[in-house]
Amino acid sequence: MQQSYRSSHRASYRFATSTLAAAILVACYVPTTVAAEGISDNEIRIGYLADMSGVYRDPIGPLGEDAIHMAIEDMGGSVNGANIVVFSADDRNSPDVGSSVVREWIDERNVDMVTGLVASSVTLAAVSLLEEADKLGLINGAVSSSITNEHCSPNHIHWVYDTWAMSNGTAKAITDEGHKNWYLLSADYSFGHALEADVTRVVTENGGTIVGSARHPFPSSDFSSFMLQAQASGADVIALNNAGGDTINAVQTAGEFGITQAGQILAGMVLFSTDIRSIGLENAQGLQFTKAWYYDLNDETRAWAERFRERTGSMPTMVHAGLYSSTRHYLEAIEATGTDDTQTVRQQMADTPINDIFATGGYIREDGRMVHDMYLVEVKTPEESQDEDDLFHVIRTIPAEEAFRPLSESVCPLVNS
């Protein structure tokens, strides 16, 4: 049967269920009858691994797969005549579950590339398997800057953001405004630890002091004791080194205790538009944080975001945009080289600037970091907001060369090797 991707996307999905009880797998099959020279199995096989049901469901989750399919559609539904297959799985924020899924994809499904990769602990476990098998990982959800520093490899690329960039933008701006005493509340796993270290570095380098810190279990629903400790510290700023549902719960708890009303600043290090909607502008107004992308940046981003909303019923987050961008850049590299060989494709991706809805003049460094502009934003007041999607002011564009860790500070073995 021969048909276009758009038609098959509506009517011809092929579903597969994993033998892993903890993971839900779905495969989308895009049929063609044209042979693809140089592409293994005459198919490009993509795995989308993400938190589909936990604290990162809303900002990334199931809608991330829609962003991947949009990239496939915009490539015309196939590459050089090759079928495109997409598998998806819920990693449940468990490194064990994530590793089992990725191993099964490699051994049984011969995936070429795995993307999504949200929790840093899951990501680090997955990329180790990808390197062993010489497959490619395109990391969009995970934030730990160690992914392209001490844990870099020739088999993965970090696309959207990292803890170095998020902390550098927000913590530097707030410290420079004279708020020098910081209390750090961090998720107790690799992502939270990395963000805690990066915020500490930025604050101290800019003349500030860490007056106290605590780590909370991941995930957490009760932040009462943690926020009371932070409040009692007398710190000027309480940094939330967490994300997703944890950040939402922490901000809401701070509101209940009147922490910001009493004069302490709440600084979210990793926040999504979905978080701000959940918190509400009344509680989130004035909050400053760093973003990798925002749908109201320009006409092109607004047009793409509207397509995404028409498809999903929701405006995209920065990770959704990153999934689209990285998937399309990957497919364009296969189209240009005529092969899905991992190292050939990765080199082509690195040799080609990224100019799309996500980044202008973006590029992939030797450590696997995709470098691009970042944005310091401030949440609007309810009076300033024109509608439910009008959430932020862009205060400052952070140029790409300032946004990410300089290679001179890198310990990645791929740098200057």
CSV table of C-alpha atoms in Angstrom, one decimal:
chain,number,residue,atom,x,y,z
A,1,MET,CA,0.0,0.0,0.0
A,2,GLN,CA,1.4,3.4,-1.0
A,3,GLN,CA,0.2,6.6,0.7
A,4,SER,CA,1.5,9.9,2.1
A,5,TYR,CA,2.6,10.4,5.6
A,6,ARG,CA,-0.4,12.8,6.3
A,7,SER,CA,-2.8,10.1,5.3
A,8,SER,CA,-1.0,7.3,7.1
A,9,HIS,CA,-0.6,9.4,10.2
A,10,ARG,CA,-4.4,9.5,10.5
A,11,ALA,CA,-5.2,6.0,9.5
A,12,SER,CA,-2.3,3.6,9.5
A,13,TYR,CA,-0.5,3.6,12.8
A,14,ARG,CA,1.1,0.3,13.8
A,15,PHE,CA,1.0,-0.3,17.5
A,16,ALA,CA,3.4,-2.4,19.5
A,17,THR,CA,3.2,-3.2,23.2
A,18,SER,CA,6.4,-3.9,25.2
A,19,THR,CA,6.8,-6.8,27.4
A,20,LEU,CA,7.9,-4.4,30.1
A,21,ALA,CA,4.9,-3.9,32.5
A,22,ALA,CA,6.2,-0.5,33.5
A,23,ALA,CA,6.5,1.0,30.0
A,24,ILE,CA,3.9,1.7,27.4
A,25,LEU,CA,5.2,1.5,23.9
A,26,VAL,CA,3.5,2.8,20.7
A,27,ALA,CA,4.9,2.5,17.2
A,28,CYS,CA,3.9,4.7,14.3
A,29,TYR,CA,4.6,3.2,11.0
A,30,VAL,CA,4.9,5.3,7.8
A,31,PRO,CA,4.8,3.0,4.7
A,32,THR,CA,6.4,3.6,1.3
A,33,THR,CA,7.3,1.3,-1.5
A,34,VAL,CA,10.5,3.1,-2.6
A,35,ALA,CA,13.9,1.6,-1.6
A,36,ALA,CA,16.3,3.8,0.3
A,37,GLU,CA,19.9,3.4,-0.6
A,38,GLY,CA,22.2,3.6,2.4
A,39,ILE,CA,19.5,3.5,5.0
A,40,SER,CA,19.4,0.4,7.2
A,41,ASP,CA,16.3,-1.7,7.0
A,42,ASN,CA,14.8,0.9,4.6
A,43,GLU,CA,13.6,2.5,7.7
A,44,ILE,CA,14.5,5.4,10.0
A,45,ARG,CA,13.6,4.2,13.5
A,46,ILE,CA,13.1,6.8,16.2
A,47,GLY,CA,12.4,6.1,19.9
A,48,TYR,CA,10.7,8.8,22.0
A,49,LEU,CA,11.4,8.1,25.7
A,50,ALA,CA,9.7,10.5,28.2
A,51,ASP,CA,7.8,10.9,31.4
A,52,MET,CA,4.2,10.3,30.2
A,53,SER,CA,2.4,10.2,33.5
A,54,GLY,CA,4.5,11.9,36.3
A,55,VAL,CA,5.7,15.4,37.2
A,56,TYR,CA,7.0,16.1,33.7
A,57,ARG,CA,3.9,15.0,31.8
A,58,ASP,CA,2.5,18.4,31.1
A,59,PRO,CA,5.6,20.3,29.9
A,60,ILE,CA,7.0,17.4,27.8
A,61,GLY,CA,5.1,14.1,28.0
A,62,PRO,CA,2.7,12.7,25.3
A,63,LEU,CA,2.6,16.0,23.3
A,64,GLY,CA,6.3,15.7,22.6
A,65,GLU,CA,5.4,12.9,20.2
A,66,ASP,CA,3.2,15.3,18.3
A,67,ALA,CA,6.1,17.7,17.8
A,68,ILE,CA,8.2,14.8,16.4
A,69,HIS,CA,5.4,13.9,14.0
A,70,MET,CA,5.1,17.5,12.9
A,71,ALA,CA,8.8,17.4,11.9
A,72,ILE,CA,8.2,14.2,10.0
A,73,GLU,CA,5.3,15.7,8.2
A,74,ASP,CA,7.3,18.9,7.3
A,75,MET,CA,9.9,16.6,5.7
A,76,GLY,CA,7.2,15.2,3.4
A,77,GLY,CA,6.6,12.0,5.4
A,78,SER,CA,9.7,10.1,4.4
A,79,VAL,CA,13.4,10.6,3.8
A,80,ASN,CA,15.0,9.5,0.5
A,81,GLY,CA,12.1,7.1,0.2
A,82,ALA,CA,12.7,5.5,3.6
A,83,ASN,CA,10.0,4.5,6.0
A,84,ILE,CA,9.9,6.4,9.3
A,85,VAL,CA,8.9,4.5,12.4
A,86,VAL,CA,8.3,6.1,15.8
A,87,PHE,CA,8.2,4.2,19.1
A,88,SER,CA,7.2,5.8,22.3
A,89,ALA,CA,7.5,4.8,26.0
A,90,ASP,CA,6.8,6.0,29.5
A,91,ASP,CA,10.0,5.8,31.4
A,92,ARG,CA,8.2,6.6,34.7
A,93,ASN,CA,11.3,8.7,35.7
A,94,SER,CA,13.0,5.4,36.5
A,95,PRO,CA,16.6,4.7,35.2
A,96,ASP,CA,15.9,1.0,35.4
A,97,VAL,CA,12.7,1.3,33.3
A,98,GLY,CA,14.3,3.7,30.8
A,99,SER,CA,17.4,1.4,30.4
A,100,SER,CA,15.2,-1.6,29.8
A,101,VAL,CA,13.2,0.2,27.1
A,102,VAL,CA,16.3,1.5,25.3
A,103,ARG,CA,18.0,-1.8,25.4
A,104,GLU,CA,14.9,-3.5,24.0
A,105,TRP,CA,14.7,-0.8,21.3
A,106,ILE,CA,18.4,-1.4,20.4
A,107,ASP,CA,18.3,-5.2,20.5
A,108,GLU,CA,14.9,-5.9,19.1
A,109,ARG,CA,13.8,-2.9,17.1
A,110,ASN,CA,17.1,-1.6,15.8
A,111,VAL,CA,16.4,2.0,16.6
A,112,ASP,CA,18.6,4.6,15.0
A,113,MET,CA,17.9,7.5,17.3
A,114,VAL,CA,16.4,8.0,20.7
A,115,THR,CA,15.0,11.4,21.7
A,116,GLY,CA,13.0,13.0,24.5
A,117,LEU,CA,15.1,11.8,27.5
A,118,VAL,CA,13.7,13.9,30.3
A,119,ALA,CA,14.9,13.0,33.8
A,120,SER,CA,18.7,13.4,34.0
A,121,SER,CA,19.1,10.1,35.8
A,122,VAL,CA,17.2,8.3,33.1
A,123,THR,CA,19.1,10.1,30.4
A,124,LEU,CA,22.5,9.3,31.7
A,125,ALA,CA,21.6,5.6,31.9
A,126,ALA,CA,20.2,5.7,28.4
A,127,VAL,CA,23.1,7.5,26.7
A,128,SER,CA,25.5,4.9,28.0
A,129,LEU,CA,23.6,2.2,26.2
A,130,LEU,CA,23.4,4.3,23.0
A,131,GLU,CA,27.2,4.8,23.1
A,132,GLU,CA,27.8,1.1,23.5
A,133,ALA,CA,25.6,0.4,20.5
A,134,ASP,CA,26.7,3.4,18.4
A,135,LYS,CA,23.2,4.8,18.2
A,136,LEU,CA,22.3,8.5,18.5
A,137,GLY,CA,20.6,10.3,21.4
A,138,LEU,CA,19.0,13.7,20.9
A,139,ILE,CA,18.4,15.0,24.4
A,140,ASN,CA,15.7,17.6,24.8
A,141,GLY,CA,14.1,17.3,28.2
A,142,ALA,CA,17.0,16.6,30.6
A,143,VAL,CA,18.7,19.7,32.1
A,144,SER,CA,21.9,18.5,33.8
A,145,SER,CA,24.9,20.3,32.3
A,146,SER,CA,27.1,17.2,33.0
A,147,ILE,CA,25.5,15.6,30.0
A,148,THR,CA,27.9,17.5,27.7
A,149,ASN,CA,30.6,17.9,30.3
A,150,GLU,CA,31.9,15.0,32.2
A,151,HIS,CA,29.3,12.7,30.7
A,152,CYS,CA,29.8,13.8,27.0
A,153,SER,CA,30.0,11.2,24.3
A,154,PRO,CA,30.2,11.1,20.5
A,155,ASN,CA,26.7,9.6,20.5
A,156,HIS,CA,24.5,12.3,22.0
A,157,ILE,CA,23.6,15.9,21.5
A,158,HIS,CA,22.0,18.2,24.1
A,159,TRP,CA,19.5,20.5,22.4
A,160,VAL,CA,17.2,22.7,24.5
A,161,TYR,CA,18.9,23.9,27.7
A,162,ASP,CA,21.1,22.9,30.6
A,163,THR,CA,21.7,23.8,34.2
A,164,TRP,CA,24.6,26.0,33.4
A,165,ALA,CA,22.5,28.1,31.1
A,166,MET,CA,19.4,28.2,33.2
A,167,SER,CA,21.3,29.2,36.4
A,168,ASN,CA,23.7,31.6,34.6
A,169,GLY,CA,20.8,33.6,33.2
A,170,THR,CA,18.5,33.8,36.3
A,171,ALA,CA,20.9,33.8,39.2
A,172,LYS,CA,23.3,36.3,37.7
A,173,ALA,CA,20.5,38.8,36.9
A,174,ILE,CA,19.0,38.6,40.4
A,175,THR,CA,22.4,38.7,42.2
A,176,ASP,CA,23.4,41.7,40.1
A,177,GLU,CA,20.2,43.5,41.3
A,178,GLY,CA,21.7,43.4,44.8
A,179,HIS,CA,20.0,40.3,46.2
A,180,LYS,CA,23.1,38.6,47.6
A,181,ASN,CA,21.9,36.0,50.2
A,182,TRP,CA,20.5,32.8,48.7
A,183,TYR,CA,18.8,29.7,50.1
A,184,LEU,CA,18.9,26.6,47.8
A,185,LEU,CA,16.1,24.0,47.7
A,186,SER,CA,17.0,21.2,45.3
A,187,ALA,CA,15.5,18.0,44.0
A,188,ASP,CA,17.6,15.1,45.4
A,189,TYR,CA,18.9,13.5,42.2
A,190,SER,CA,21.4,14.2,39.5
A,191,PHE,CA,19.5,17.1,37.9
A,192,GLY,CA,18.9,18.9,41.2
A,193,HIS,CA,22.5,18.4,42.3
A,194,ALA,CA,23.8,19.8,39.0
A,195,LEU,CA,21.5,22.8,39.2
A,196,GLU,CA,22.5,23.4,42.8
A,197,ALA,CA,26.2,23.4,41.9
A,198,ASP,CA,25.7,25.7,39.0
A,199,VAL,CA,23.5,28.2,41.0
A,200,THR,CA,26.2,28.2,43.8
A,201,ARG,CA,28.9,29.0,41.3
A,202,VAL,CA,27.0,31.8,39.7
A,203,VAL,CA,25.9,33.4,43.0
A,204,THR,CA,29.4,33.3,44.5
A,205,GLU,CA,31.1,34.5,41.4
A,206,ASN,CA,28.8,37.5,41.4
A,207,GLY,CA,29.4,38.4,45.1
A,208,GLY,CA,26.6,36.5,46.7
A,209,THR,CA,26.5,34.0,49.5
A,210,ILE,CA,24.7,30.7,50.0
A,211,VAL,CA,23.2,31.0,53.5
A,212,GLY,CA,21.5,27.6,53.6
A,213,SER,CA,20.3,24.7,51.5
A,214,ALA,CA,18.1,21.6,51.6
A,215,ARG,CA,17.3,18.7,49.2
A,216,HIS,CA,13.8,17.2,48.8
A,217,PRO,CA,12.8,13.8,47.6
A,218,PHE,CA,11.9,13.5,43.9
A,219,PRO,CA,9.0,13.8,43.3
A,220,SER,CA,7.5,15.6,46.3
A,221,SER,CA,3.9,16.7,47.1
A,222,ASP,CA,4.5,18.3,50.5
A,223,PHE,CA,6.9,21.2,50.6
A,224,SER,CA,5.7,22.7,53.9
A,225,SER,CA,8.7,21.9,56.0
A,226,PHE,CA,11.2,22.8,53.2
A,227,MET,CA,9.6,26.2,52.7
A,228,LEU,CA,9.4,27.0,56.4
A,229,GLN,CA,13.2,26.3,56.6
A,230,ALA,CA,13.8,28.5,53.6
A,231,GLN,CA,11.7,31.3,55.1
A,232,ALA,CA,13.4,31.0,58.5
A,233,SER,CA,16.9,31.4,56.8
A,234,GLY,CA,16.2,35.0,56.1
A,235,ALA,CA,17.7,34.7,52.7
A,236,ASP,CA,17.0,37.4,50.1
A,237,VAL,CA,16.3,34.7,47.5
A,238,ILE,CA,15.0,31.1,47.6
A,239,ALA,CA,16.1,29.2,44.5
A,240,LEU,CA,14.0,26.3,43.4
A,241,ASN,CA,16.4,23.8,41.8
A,242,ASN,CA,13.7,21.5,40.6
A,243,ALA,CA,11.1,21.3,37.8
A,244,GLY,CA,7.6,20.4,36.7
A,245,GLY,CA,5.2,19.4,39.4
A,246,ASP,CA,7.8,19.9,42.1
A,247,THR,CA,8.3,23.5,41.2
A,248,ILE,CA,4.5,24.1,41.0
A,249,ASN,CA,4.0,22.6,44.5
A,250,ALA,CA,6.9,24.6,46.0
A,251,VAL,CA,5.6,27.9,44.5
A,252,GLN,CA,2.0,27.2,45.7
A,253,THR,CA,3.3,26.4,49.2
A,254,ALA,CA,5.3,29.6,49.3
A,255,GLY,CA,2.2,31.5,48.4
A,256,GLU,CA,0.3,29.8,51.2
A,257,PHE,CA,3.0,30.9,53.7
A,258,GLY,CA,3.2,34.5,52.3
A,259,ILE,CA,6.9,34.1,51.6
A,260,THR,CA,7.0,36.5,48.6
A,261,GLN,CA,4.5,38.9,50.2
A,262,ALA,CA,7.0,39.2,53.1
A,263,GLY,CA,9.7,40.3,50.8
A,264,GLN,CA,11.7,37.1,49.9
A,265,ILE,CA,12.3,36.5,46.2
A,266,LEU,CA,11.3,33.1,44.7
A,267,ALA,CA,13.6,32.2,41.8
A,268,GLY,CA,12.5,29.2,39.7
A,269,MET,CA,15.5,27.8,37.8
A,270,VAL,CA,13.6,25.6,35.4
A,271,LEU,CA,10.0,26.8,34.6
A,272,PHE,CA,7.7,26.0,31.7
A,273,SER,CA,4.7,27.9,30.4
A,274,THR,CA,2.5,25.0,31.6
A,275,ASP,CA,3.8,25.6,35.1
A,276,ILE,CA,2.8,29.3,35.0
A,277,ARG,CA,-0.7,28.4,34.0
A,278,SER,CA,-1.0,25.9,36.8
A,279,ILE,CA,0.4,28.4,39.4
A,280,GLY,CA,-1.7,31.3,37.9
A,281,LEU,CA,-0.5,34.8,37.2
A,282,GLU,CA,-1.7,36.1,40.5
A,283,ASN,CA,0.9,34.0,42.3
A,284,ALA,CA,3.6,33.9,39.6
A,285,GLN,CA,3.6,37.6,38.5
A,286,GLY,CA,7.1,39.2,38.6
A,287,LEU,CA,8.9,35.8,38.7
A,288,GLN,CA,12.0,35.9,36.6
A,289,PHE,CA,13.6,32.9,35.0
A,290,THR,CA,15.4,31.8,31.9
A,291,LYS,CA,13.9,30.1,28.8
A,292,ALA,CA,15.3,28.5,25.8
A,293,TRP,CA,12.3,29.4,23.6
A,294,TYR,CA,9.0,31.1,23.7
A,295,TYR,CA,6.2,30.9,21.2
A,296,ASP,CA,5.6,34.6,21.1
A,297,LEU,CA,9.1,35.5,20.0
A,298,ASN,CA,8.3,36.3,16.3
A,299,ASP,CA,5.9,35.6,13.5
A,300,GLU,CA,7.5,32.3,12.6
A,301,THR,CA,7.4,30.9,16.2
A,302,ARG,CA,3.8,32.1,16.6
A,303,ALA,CA,2.7,30.4,13.3
A,304,TRP,CA,4.4,27.1,14.3
A,305,ALA,CA,2.9,27.3,17.8
A,306,GLU,CA,-0.6,27.9,16.4
A,307,ARG,CA,-0.2,24.7,14.3
A,308,PHE,CA,0.8,22.8,17.4
A,309,ARG,CA,-2.2,24.1,19.3
A,310,GLU,CA,-4.6,23.2,16.5
A,311,ARG,CA,-3.2,19.7,16.6
A,312,THR,CA,-3.0,19.2,20.4
A,313,GLY,CA,-5.2,21.8,22.0
A,314,SER,CA,-2.3,23.2,23.9
A,315,MET,CA,0.5,25.8,23.2
A,316,PRO,CA,3.9,24.2,23.0
A,317,THR,CA,6.6,24.4,25.6
A,318,MET,CA,10.3,25.0,24.8
A,319,VAL,CA,10.9,21.3,24.9
A,320,HIS,CA,8.2,20.6,22.4
A,321,ALA,CA,9.9,23.1,20.1
A,322,GLY,CA,13.2,21.5,20.7
A,323,LEU,CA,11.9,18.1,19.8
A,324,TYR,CA,10.6,19.4,16.5
A,325,SER,CA,13.8,21.2,15.8
A,326,SER,CA,16.2,18.4,16.7
A,327,THR,CA,14.1,15.7,14.9
A,328,ARG,CA,13.9,17.8,11.7
A,329,HIS,CA,17.7,18.6,11.8
A,330,TYR,CA,18.4,14.9,12.2
A,331,LEU,CA,16.1,13.9,9.3
A,332,GLU,CA,17.7,16.6,7.1
A,333,ALA,CA,21.1,15.2,7.9
A,334,ILE,CA,20.0,11.8,6.7
A,335,GLU,CA,18.6,13.3,3.6
A,336,ALA,CA,21.8,15.2,2.8
A,337,THR,CA,24.1,12.2,3.5
A,338,GLY,CA,21.9,9.4,2.2
A,339,THR,CA,22.6,7.2,5.2
A,340,ASP,CA,21.4,6.7,8.8
A,341,ASP,CA,25.0,5.8,10.0
A,342,THR,CA,25.2,7.4,13.4
A,343,GLN,CA,28.6,9.1,13.1
A,344,THR,CA,28.0,10.3,9.5
A,345,VAL,CA,24.7,11.8,10.5
A,346,ARG,CA,26.0,13.4,13.7
A,347,GLN,CA,28.9,15.0,11.8
A,348,GLN,CA,26.5,16.4,9.2
A,349,MET,CA,24.3,17.8,11.9
A,350,ALA,CA,27.3,19.5,13.5
A,351,ASP,CA,28.4,20.9,10.1
A,352,THR,CA,25.0,22.5,9.5
A,353,PRO,CA,23.8,25.6,11.3
A,354,ILE,CA,20.4,25.4,12.9
A,355,ASN,CA,18.0,28.1,11.6
A,356,ASP,CA,14.4,27.2,12.3
A,357,ILE,CA,11.5,27.9,14.6
A,358,PHE,CA,13.7,27.1,17.6
A,359,ALA,CA,17.0,28.8,16.9
A,360,THR,CA,18.7,31.3,14.6
A,361,GLY,CA,22.4,30.6,14.0
A,362,GLY,CA,22.5,27.7,16.4
A,363,TYR,CA,25.3,25.2,16.1
A,364,ILE,CA,26.5,21.9,17.7
A,365,ARG,CA,29.9,22.1,19.4
A,366,GLU,CA,32.3,19.2,19.7
A,367,ASP,CA,31.1,18.4,23.2
A,368,GLY,CA,27.6,17.8,21.9
A,369,ARG,CA,26.1,21.0,23.2
A,370,MET,CA,23.7,22.7,20.7
A,371,VAL,CA,24.5,26.4,21.3
A,372,HIS,CA,21.8,29.1,20.8
A,373,ASP,CA,20.4,32.3,22.3
A,374,MET,CA,18.5,32.0,25.6
A,375,TYR,CA,16.0,34.5,27.1
A,376,LEU,CA,15.5,36.0,30.5
A,377,VAL,CA,11.8,36.5,31.0
A,378,GLU,CA,9.4,37.9,33.6
A,379,VAL,CA,5.9,36.7,34.3
A,380,LYS,CA,3.3,39.3,33.5
A,381,THR,CA,0.7,40.6,35.9
A,382,PRO,CA,-2.9,39.6,35.4
A,383,GLU,CA,-3.6,43.2,34.2
A,384,GLU,CA,-0.8,43.0,31.6
A,385,SER,CA,-1.9,39.7,30.1
A,386,GLN,CA,-4.1,39.8,27.1
A,387,ASP,CA,-5.2,36.2,27.1
A,388,GLU,CA,-4.3,32.8,28.7
A,389,ASP,CA,-1.2,32.4,26.5
A,390,ASP,CA,0.1,35.9,27.1
A,391,LEU,CA,2.4,35.1,30.0
A,392,PHE,CA,5.8,36.7,29.7
A,393,HIS,CA,7.9,39.8,28.9
A,394,VAL,CA,11.3,39.0,27.4
A,395,ILE,CA,13.7,41.1,29.5
A,396,ARG,CA,16.9,40.2,27.8
A,397,THR,CA,18.2,38.0,25.0
A,398,ILE,CA,21.2,36.2,26.3
A,399,PRO,CA,23.6,35.7,23.3
A,400,ALA,CA,24.6,32.1,22.5
A,401,GLU,CA,28.2,32.6,23.4
A,402,GLU,CA,27.2,33.9,26.9
A,403,ALA,CA,24.4,31.4,27.5
A,404,PHE,CA,26.4,28.1,27.8
A,405,ARG,CA,29.5,26.9,29.5
A,406,PRO,CA,32.6,28.0,27.6
A,407,LEU,CA,34.6,25.2,26.1
A,408,SER,CA,37.6,26.6,28.0
A,409,GLU,CA,35.9,25.3,31.2
A,410,SER,CA,34.9,22.0,29.8
A,411,VAL,CA,36.2,18.6,31.0
A,412,CYS,CA,34.6,16.8,28.1
A,413,PRO,CA,37.2,14.4,26.6
A,414,LEU,CA,35.9,15.2,23.1
A,415,VAL,CA,37.1,18.8,23.4
A,416,ASN,CA,40.6,19.4,21.9
A,417,SER,CA,41.1,15.7,21.7
